[in-house]
Amino acid sequence: MTEIFTFVTIQNRNGHFNIVLATIVISSVFWYIWVYTKSKRLFPPIPPGPRGLPVVGNLPFLHPELHTYFHSLAQKHGPVLKLWLGAKLTIVITSSEATREILRTNDVIFANHDVPVVGSLSTYGGVDIVWSPYGTEWRMLRKICINKMLSNATLDSNSFNLLRRQETKRTVRYLADRARAGSAVNVGEQIFVTILNVVITQMLWGATVADGEERDSVGAEFLELITIIDVVGKPNVSDFFPVLSRFDLQGLAKRVRGSAQRMDLMFDRIINQRVRMDKGSKGNGVDFLMVLLNAKEEDENMSMNHVKAFLMDMVLGGTDTSLNTIEFAMAELINKPEIMKKAQQELDKVVGKNNIVEETHIT
């Protein structure tokens, strides 16, 4: 009798377990259907794209020449396609029509950026004009940049105009001397030095830092810290997998943090020197730093970190972008002699054989 009762009890328990299990399974199925249907309504379907691997997505298949790689993908998947770069969904636009729709018609919607880890570290938490989210603060920074720093009145002022002419002539003279001697020239290195002299040691704080040993010291210190540019441009695992950012697997955040801290100390020293000069009425001319400090005094929403982030933008953007553009253009001309000859003929026609190219010739 006891054995029969035990058997019935076990059967009842199994029956209850099966009912509970069936309830869980059915509920899970309905929940999945509900979530899937809701997500389809809330989120429009994403564009097509190549299949990726679990976790890493399409990262292992990226080609070093991205423009060629994207073109080949567009031929197969269309002008708008998706790539999974680790945990980040990336939409690639390859047609001029779609690009115009994004950058002009709907530019406000697409104005914000996904701030990389090293980008945030090098720009005081992303408070610069590059990484700031679209809004009141970004519009303030843009207004200062366009109306005060990069306005025609500022850039065409006698001091800045004369500076650019002097440095350009110095570089052309050096290249001509090397060419007459039949010596090899590292064009990128010379362009970098020219941009360094024009943008960094002169236009940013040329009227603040005195000529001679002081300016040489600032230039040498900056050259030592300019490695931050290389680090900012490197692919970072922490950007593709944010959950791993705390571990800094490549050590990029550590390198940028050290360089950014030393750059911050240099900015502080130069800013304090400018403030002392203004108090003593010993300012000598105008530079970007003076323009920024005046803008800070006029706008209470602008902090000293905004000033430093602006300077950092000018340092990074003013050297690396210009250098890459000029190097790429020179390489293309060398590889295509017929275009080089056409450019030389145009220069002879517009400028003249024995004349120096002035900014008025190309504006």
Short mmCIF file of C-alpha atoms in Angstrom, two decimals:
data_model
loop_
_atom_site.label_atom_id
_atom_site.label_comp_id
_atom_site.label_asym_id
_atom_site.label_seq_id
_atom_site.Cartn_x
_atom_site.Cartn_y
_atom_site.Cartn_z
CA MET A 1 0.00 0.00 0.00
CA THR A 2 2.86 2.37 0.89
CA GLU A 3 4.57 1.65 -2.43
CA ILE A 4 1.38 2.48 -4.37
CA PHE A 5 0.97 5.78 -2.45
CA THR A 6 4.60 6.70 -3.13
CA PHE A 7 4.17 5.96 -6.86
CA VAL A 8 1.04 8.14 -7.06
CA THR A 9 2.86 10.99 -5.24
CA ILE A 10 5.78 10.84 -7.68
CA GLN A 11 3.38 10.83 -10.62
CA ASN A 12 1.58 13.88 -9.23
CA ARG A 13 4.88 15.70 -8.73
CA ASN A 14 5.96 14.88 -12.28
CA GLY A 15 2.62 16.09 -13.55
CA HIS A 16 2.99 19.41 -11.73
CA PHE A 17 6.55 19.77 -13.04
CA ASN A 18 5.44 19.13 -16.62
CA ILE A 19 2.67 21.71 -16.30
CA VAL A 20 5.08 24.30 -14.92
CA LEU A 21 7.64 23.52 -17.64
CA ALA A 22 5.02 23.75 -20.39
CA THR A 23 3.80 27.07 -18.98
CA ILE A 24 7.34 28.49 -18.98
CA VAL A 25 8.00 27.35 -22.55
CA ILE A 26 4.70 28.70 -23.89
CA SER A 27 5.17 32.00 -22.03
CA SER A 28 8.69 32.34 -23.41
CA VAL A 29 7.48 31.75 -26.95
CA PHE A 30 4.73 34.36 -26.63
CA TRP A 31 7.15 36.82 -24.99
CA TYR A 32 9.67 36.36 -27.82
CA ILE A 33 6.94 36.88 -30.45
CA TRP A 34 5.73 40.03 -28.65
CA VAL A 35 9.24 41.51 -28.33
CA TYR A 36 10.09 40.67 -31.94
CA THR A 37 6.87 42.21 -33.24
CA LYS A 38 7.34 45.32 -31.10
CA SER A 39 10.96 45.75 -32.16
CA LYS A 40 9.93 45.47 -35.81
CA ARG A 41 7.50 48.34 -35.26
CA LEU A 42 9.90 50.51 -33.23
CA PHE A 43 13.08 49.91 -35.21
CA PRO A 44 13.05 49.93 -39.01
CA PRO A 45 14.96 47.15 -40.77
CA ILE A 46 18.69 47.74 -41.13
CA PRO A 47 20.40 47.76 -44.55
CA PRO A 48 21.87 44.60 -46.05
CA GLY A 49 25.50 43.74 -45.60
CA PRO A 50 28.06 40.94 -45.55
CA ARG A 51 27.75 38.17 -43.00
CA GLY A 52 30.10 38.42 -40.07
CA LEU A 53 31.39 36.09 -37.40
CA PRO A 54 29.87 35.78 -33.93
CA VAL A 55 31.10 38.41 -31.45
CA VAL A 56 33.69 40.06 -33.75
CA GLY A 57 31.32 40.66 -36.66
CA ASN A 58 33.04 41.93 -39.82
CA LEU A 59 36.23 43.12 -38.12
CA PRO A 60 38.44 40.25 -39.38
CA PHE A 61 37.45 40.97 -42.98
CA LEU A 62 38.23 44.69 -43.12
CA HIS A 63 40.75 45.56 -45.83
CA PRO A 64 43.54 48.10 -45.16
CA GLU A 65 42.37 50.13 -48.17
CA LEU A 66 38.90 50.84 -46.85
CA HIS A 67 37.71 52.88 -49.83
CA THR A 68 38.39 49.93 -52.16
CA TYR A 69 36.81 47.49 -49.72
CA PHE A 70 33.67 49.61 -49.33
CA HIS A 71 33.37 49.98 -53.11
CA SER A 72 33.45 46.21 -53.58
CA LEU A 73 30.79 45.76 -50.88
CA ALA A 74 28.60 48.42 -52.50
CA GLN A 75 28.73 46.55 -55.80
CA LYS A 76 27.23 43.53 -54.05
CA HIS A 77 24.97 44.95 -51.33
CA GLY A 78 23.99 48.37 -52.65
CA PRO A 79 24.97 51.98 -51.88
CA VAL A 80 23.81 51.77 -48.24
CA LEU A 81 25.06 48.77 -46.28
CA LYS A 82 25.78 47.63 -42.76
CA LEU A 83 28.85 46.26 -41.02
CA TRP A 84 29.09 44.85 -37.52
CA LEU A 85 32.37 46.07 -36.03
CA GLY A 86 32.44 44.09 -32.84
CA ALA A 87 29.45 45.27 -30.81
CA LYS A 88 28.99 48.41 -32.93
CA LEU A 89 26.56 48.54 -35.84
CA THR A 90 28.07 50.68 -38.60
CA ILE A 91 26.19 51.99 -41.64
CA VAL A 92 28.34 52.68 -44.71
CA ILE A 93 27.14 55.23 -47.28
CA THR A 94 28.74 55.03 -50.73
CA SER A 95 26.44 57.06 -52.99
CA SER A 96 26.48 60.83 -53.45
CA GLU A 97 22.67 61.01 -53.23
CA ALA A 98 22.51 59.26 -49.86
CA THR A 99 25.49 61.26 -48.60
CA ARG A 100 23.76 64.51 -49.55
CA GLU A 101 20.60 63.35 -47.77
CA ILE A 102 22.55 62.69 -44.58
CA LEU A 103 25.03 65.57 -44.53
CA ARG A 104 22.75 68.31 -45.84
CA THR A 105 19.05 67.46 -45.62
CA ASN A 106 19.19 65.59 -42.30
CA ASP A 107 22.50 66.86 -40.95
CA VAL A 108 21.05 67.70 -37.52
CA ILE A 109 19.83 64.13 -37.02
CA PHE A 110 23.26 62.69 -37.85
CA ALA A 111 25.28 65.44 -36.13
CA ASN A 112 26.32 63.47 -33.04
CA HIS A 113 29.35 61.19 -32.95
CA ASP A 114 30.28 58.03 -31.13
CA VAL A 115 33.16 59.38 -29.04
CA PRO A 116 36.17 57.00 -29.01
CA VAL A 117 37.91 56.35 -25.71
CA VAL A 118 41.16 58.09 -26.64
CA GLY A 119 39.21 60.95 -28.24
CA SER A 120 37.47 61.65 -24.97
CA LEU A 121 40.73 61.48 -23.01
CA SER A 122 42.55 63.88 -25.33
CA THR A 123 39.76 66.51 -25.45
CA TYR A 124 38.85 66.94 -21.78
CA GLY A 125 35.92 64.56 -21.88
CA GLY A 126 34.85 65.39 -25.43
CA VAL A 127 34.01 69.08 -24.82
CA ASP A 128 35.64 70.20 -28.07
CA ILE A 129 33.89 71.12 -31.30
CA VAL A 130 34.54 67.68 -32.83
CA TRP A 131 32.98 65.43 -30.19
CA SER A 132 30.47 67.69 -28.41
CA PRO A 133 26.86 66.55 -28.98
CA TYR A 134 24.69 68.80 -31.09
CA GLY A 135 23.04 71.44 -28.93
CA THR A 136 23.54 74.84 -27.32
CA GLU A 137 27.13 74.16 -26.29
CA TRP A 138 28.15 72.90 -29.73
CA ARG A 139 26.54 75.91 -31.42
CA MET A 140 28.48 78.20 -29.08
CA LEU A 141 31.77 76.49 -30.00
CA ARG A 142 30.97 76.59 -33.70
CA LYS A 143 30.12 80.28 -33.53
CA ILE A 144 33.44 81.07 -31.85
CA CYS A 145 35.34 78.94 -34.36
CA ILE A 146 33.74 80.46 -37.46
CA ASN A 147 33.18 84.07 -36.39
CA LYS A 148 36.29 84.66 -34.29
CA MET A 149 39.06 82.14 -34.91
CA LEU A 150 38.69 81.14 -38.56
CA SER A 151 36.97 84.22 -39.93
CA ASN A 152 38.36 85.94 -43.02
CA ALA A 153 39.18 88.99 -40.92
CA THR A 154 41.35 86.92 -38.57
CA LEU A 155 43.08 84.74 -41.15
CA ASP A 156 43.66 87.62 -43.58
CA SER A 157 45.12 89.91 -40.94
CA ASN A 158 48.57 91.26 -41.74
CA SER A 159 50.31 89.28 -38.99
CA PHE A 160 48.89 85.88 -40.00
CA ASN A 161 49.23 86.56 -43.73
CA LEU A 162 52.86 87.58 -43.42
CA LEU A 163 53.61 84.56 -41.26
CA ARG A 164 52.19 82.09 -43.80
CA ARG A 165 54.12 83.72 -46.64
CA GLN A 166 57.41 83.63 -44.74
CA GLU A 167 57.11 79.99 -43.74
CA THR A 168 55.98 78.91 -47.22
CA LYS A 169 58.91 80.70 -48.87
CA ARG A 170 61.32 79.13 -46.40
CA THR A 171 60.04 75.64 -47.23
CA VAL A 172 60.09 76.25 -51.00
CA ARG A 173 63.64 77.59 -50.75
CA TYR A 174 64.75 74.50 -48.81
CA LEU A 175 63.12 72.11 -51.31
CA ALA A 176 64.68 73.99 -54.24
CA ASP A 177 68.14 73.79 -52.67
CA ARG A 178 67.77 70.05 -52.09
CA ALA A 179 66.54 69.55 -55.66
CA ARG A 180 69.53 71.43 -57.12
CA ALA A 181 71.84 69.29 -55.01
CA GLY A 182 70.12 66.12 -56.23
CA SER A 183 69.34 65.03 -52.67
CA ALA A 184 66.34 63.04 -51.51
CA VAL A 185 63.68 64.94 -49.59
CA ASN A 186 61.24 63.67 -47.00
CA VAL A 187 58.31 65.81 -48.14
CA GLY A 188 56.08 64.75 -45.27
CA GLU A 189 58.69 65.73 -42.70
CA GLN A 190 59.20 69.17 -44.25
CA ILE A 191 55.47 69.82 -44.54
CA PHE A 192 55.05 68.83 -40.91
CA VAL A 193 57.76 71.26 -39.80
CA THR A 194 56.16 74.04 -41.87
CA ILE A 195 52.71 73.39 -40.43
CA LEU A 196 54.22 73.17 -36.96
CA ASN A 197 55.81 76.58 -37.35
CA VAL A 198 52.72 78.20 -38.89
CA VAL A 199 49.84 76.64 -37.00
CA ILE A 200 51.33 75.69 -33.67
CA THR A 201 54.17 77.96 -32.62
CA GLN A 202 52.85 81.07 -34.38
CA MET A 203 49.10 81.17 -35.04
CA LEU A 204 48.07 79.42 -31.81
CA TRP A 205 50.30 81.28 -29.38
CA GLY A 206 52.88 83.12 -31.45
CA ALA A 207 52.13 86.46 -29.82
CA THR A 208 52.27 84.89 -26.36
CA VAL A 209 55.47 82.83 -26.48
CA ALA A 210 58.57 84.92 -27.06
CA ASP A 211 60.97 84.27 -29.93
CA GLY A 212 64.23 82.49 -29.31
CA GLU A 213 64.87 79.82 -26.71
CA GLU A 214 61.38 79.98 -25.21
CA ARG A 215 59.67 79.29 -28.53
CA ASP A 216 62.20 76.57 -29.37
CA SER A 217 61.51 74.97 -26.00
CA VAL A 218 57.75 74.95 -26.56
CA GLY A 219 58.24 73.55 -30.07
CA ALA A 220 60.50 70.76 -28.83
CA GLU A 221 58.08 69.92 -26.04
CA PHE A 222 55.21 69.81 -28.48
CA LEU A 223 57.11 67.55 -30.87
CA GLU A 224 57.65 65.13 -28.02
CA LEU A 225 53.93 65.06 -27.26
CA ILE A 226 52.68 64.98 -30.84
CA THR A 227 52.71 61.16 -30.72
CA ILE A 228 49.18 61.53 -29.40
CA ILE A 229 48.10 61.97 -33.03
CA ASP A 230 49.27 58.47 -33.95
CA VAL A 231 47.50 56.94 -30.96
CA VAL A 232 44.19 58.70 -31.64
CA GLY A 233 44.13 57.31 -35.18
CA LYS A 234 44.74 53.67 -34.21
CA PRO A 235 41.88 51.13 -34.06
CA ASN A 236 41.03 50.47 -30.43
CA VAL A 237 39.45 47.26 -29.14
CA SER A 238 37.76 49.32 -26.41
CA ASP A 239 35.76 51.21 -29.05
CA PHE A 240 34.45 48.06 -30.70
CA PHE A 241 33.76 46.30 -27.39
CA PRO A 242 32.91 48.98 -24.78
CA VAL A 243 32.60 46.35 -22.06
CA LEU A 244 36.38 45.82 -22.37
CA SER A 245 37.32 49.50 -22.14
CA ARG A 246 38.13 49.25 -18.43
CA PHE A 247 40.94 46.81 -19.21
CA ASP A 248 42.66 48.98 -21.88
CA LEU A 249 43.97 45.85 -23.61
CA GLN A 250 46.17 47.76 -26.10
CA GLY A 251 47.42 50.33 -23.61
CA LEU A 252 46.27 53.18 -25.87
CA ALA A 253 44.28 54.94 -23.15
CA LYS A 254 47.30 54.90 -20.85
CA ARG A 255 49.53 56.43 -23.54
CA VAL A 256 47.00 59.13 -24.45
CA ARG A 257 46.27 59.92 -20.80
CA GLY A 258 49.97 60.52 -20.12
CA SER A 259 50.49 62.68 -23.21
CA ALA A 260 47.25 64.60 -22.58
CA GLN A 261 48.26 65.38 -19.01
CA ARG A 262 51.61 66.75 -20.13
CA MET A 263 49.94 68.71 -22.93
CA ASP A 264 47.54 70.13 -20.35
CA LEU A 265 50.46 71.34 -18.23
CA MET A 266 51.95 73.03 -21.29
CA PHE A 267 48.61 74.69 -22.08
CA ASP A 268 48.32 75.90 -18.47
CA ARG A 269 51.79 77.42 -18.59
CA ILE A 270 51.15 79.27 -21.86
CA ILE A 271 47.65 80.41 -20.82
CA ASN A 272 48.92 81.76 -17.49
CA GLN A 273 51.68 83.59 -19.34
CA ARG A 274 49.12 85.17 -21.68
CA VAL A 275 46.94 86.27 -18.74
CA ARG A 276 49.93 87.89 -17.03
CA MET A 277 50.84 89.67 -20.27
CA ASP A 278 47.33 91.05 -20.65
CA LYS A 279 47.26 92.27 -17.05
CA GLY A 280 50.56 94.03 -17.58
CA SER A 281 49.50 95.38 -21.00
CA LYS A 282 52.50 93.69 -22.60
CA GLY A 283 50.61 91.69 -25.22
CA ASN A 284 52.44 91.62 -28.52
CA GLY A 285 50.00 91.13 -31.37
CA VAL A 286 47.11 88.70 -31.74
CA ASP A 287 47.06 84.90 -31.70
CA PHE A 288 44.35 82.25 -31.43
CA LEU A 289 44.91 81.89 -27.71
CA MET A 290 44.13 85.57 -27.17
CA VAL A 291 40.97 85.22 -29.29
CA LEU A 292 39.82 82.23 -27.22
CA LEU A 293 40.49 83.91 -23.88
CA ASN A 294 38.55 86.98 -24.99
CA ALA A 295 35.67 84.73 -26.09
CA LYS A 296 35.71 83.03 -22.68
CA GLU A 297 35.39 86.41 -20.96
CA GLU A 298 32.43 87.32 -23.17
CA ASP A 299 30.54 84.02 -22.77
CA GLU A 300 29.96 82.67 -19.26
CA ASN A 301 29.11 79.22 -20.64
CA MET A 302 32.63 78.78 -21.96
CA SER A 303 35.10 77.21 -19.53
CA MET A 304 38.87 76.94 -19.53
CA ASN A 305 38.50 73.31 -20.59
CA HIS A 306 36.73 74.55 -23.73
CA VAL A 307 39.72 76.81 -24.44
CA LYS A 308 42.17 73.93 -23.99
CA ALA A 309 40.02 71.56 -26.05
CA PHE A 310 39.95 74.16 -28.85
CA LEU A 311 43.74 74.35 -28.75
CA MET A 312 43.95 70.55 -28.85
CA ASP A 313 41.65 70.47 -31.90
CA MET A 314 43.90 72.97 -33.68
CA VAL A 315 46.98 70.95 -32.74
CA LEU A 316 45.57 67.62 -33.95
CA GLY A 317 43.55 68.84 -36.91
CA GLY A 318 45.98 71.52 -38.01
CA THR A 319 48.92 69.16 -38.36
CA ASP A 320 47.76 65.64 -39.17
CA THR A 321 44.96 66.43 -41.65
CA SER A 322 46.96 68.97 -43.65
CA LEU A 323 50.00 66.72 -43.72
CA ASN A 324 48.05 63.72 -45.03
CA THR A 325 46.30 65.80 -47.68
CA ILE A 326 49.52 67.30 -49.06
CA GLU A 327 51.39 63.98 -49.00
CA PHE A 328 48.53 62.23 -50.82
CA ALA A 329 48.35 64.98 -53.46
CA MET A 330 52.12 64.89 -54.03
CA ALA A 331 52.11 61.10 -54.35
CA GLU A 332 49.28 61.24 -56.91
CA LEU A 333 51.11 63.86 -58.98
CA ILE A 334 54.34 61.86 -58.96
CA ASN A 335 52.51 58.69 -60.02
CA LYS A 336 50.68 60.51 -62.84
CA PRO A 337 53.20 62.60 -64.84
CA GLU A 338 50.56 63.80 -67.32
CA ILE A 339 48.56 65.43 -64.51
CA MET A 340 51.78 66.84 -63.04
CA LYS A 341 52.59 68.46 -66.40
CA LYS A 342 49.08 69.88 -66.67
CA ALA A 343 49.35 71.37 -63.16
CA GLN A 344 52.74 72.92 -64.00
CA GLN A 345 51.33 74.48 -67.17
CA GLU A 346 48.43 75.94 -65.23
CA LEU A 347 50.81 77.41 -62.65
CA ASP A 348 52.95 78.96 -65.40
CA LYS A 349 49.83 80.47 -66.97
CA VAL A 350 48.20 81.83 -63.81
CA VAL A 351 51.22 82.65 -61.63
CA GLY A 352 54.16 82.92 -64.00
CA LYS A 353 57.44 81.02 -64.17
CA ASN A 354 59.46 83.29 -61.90
CA ASN A 355 56.72 84.29 -59.47
CA ILE A 356 55.70 82.93 -56.08
CA VAL A 357 52.25 81.41 -55.64
CA GLU A 358 50.18 83.71 -53.45
CA GLU A 359 46.94 82.91 -51.64
CA THR A 360 45.13 85.29 -53.98
CA HIS A 361 45.94 82.95 -56.89
CA ILE A 362 43.90 80.10 -55.43
CA THR A 363 41.03 81.92 -53.70
#
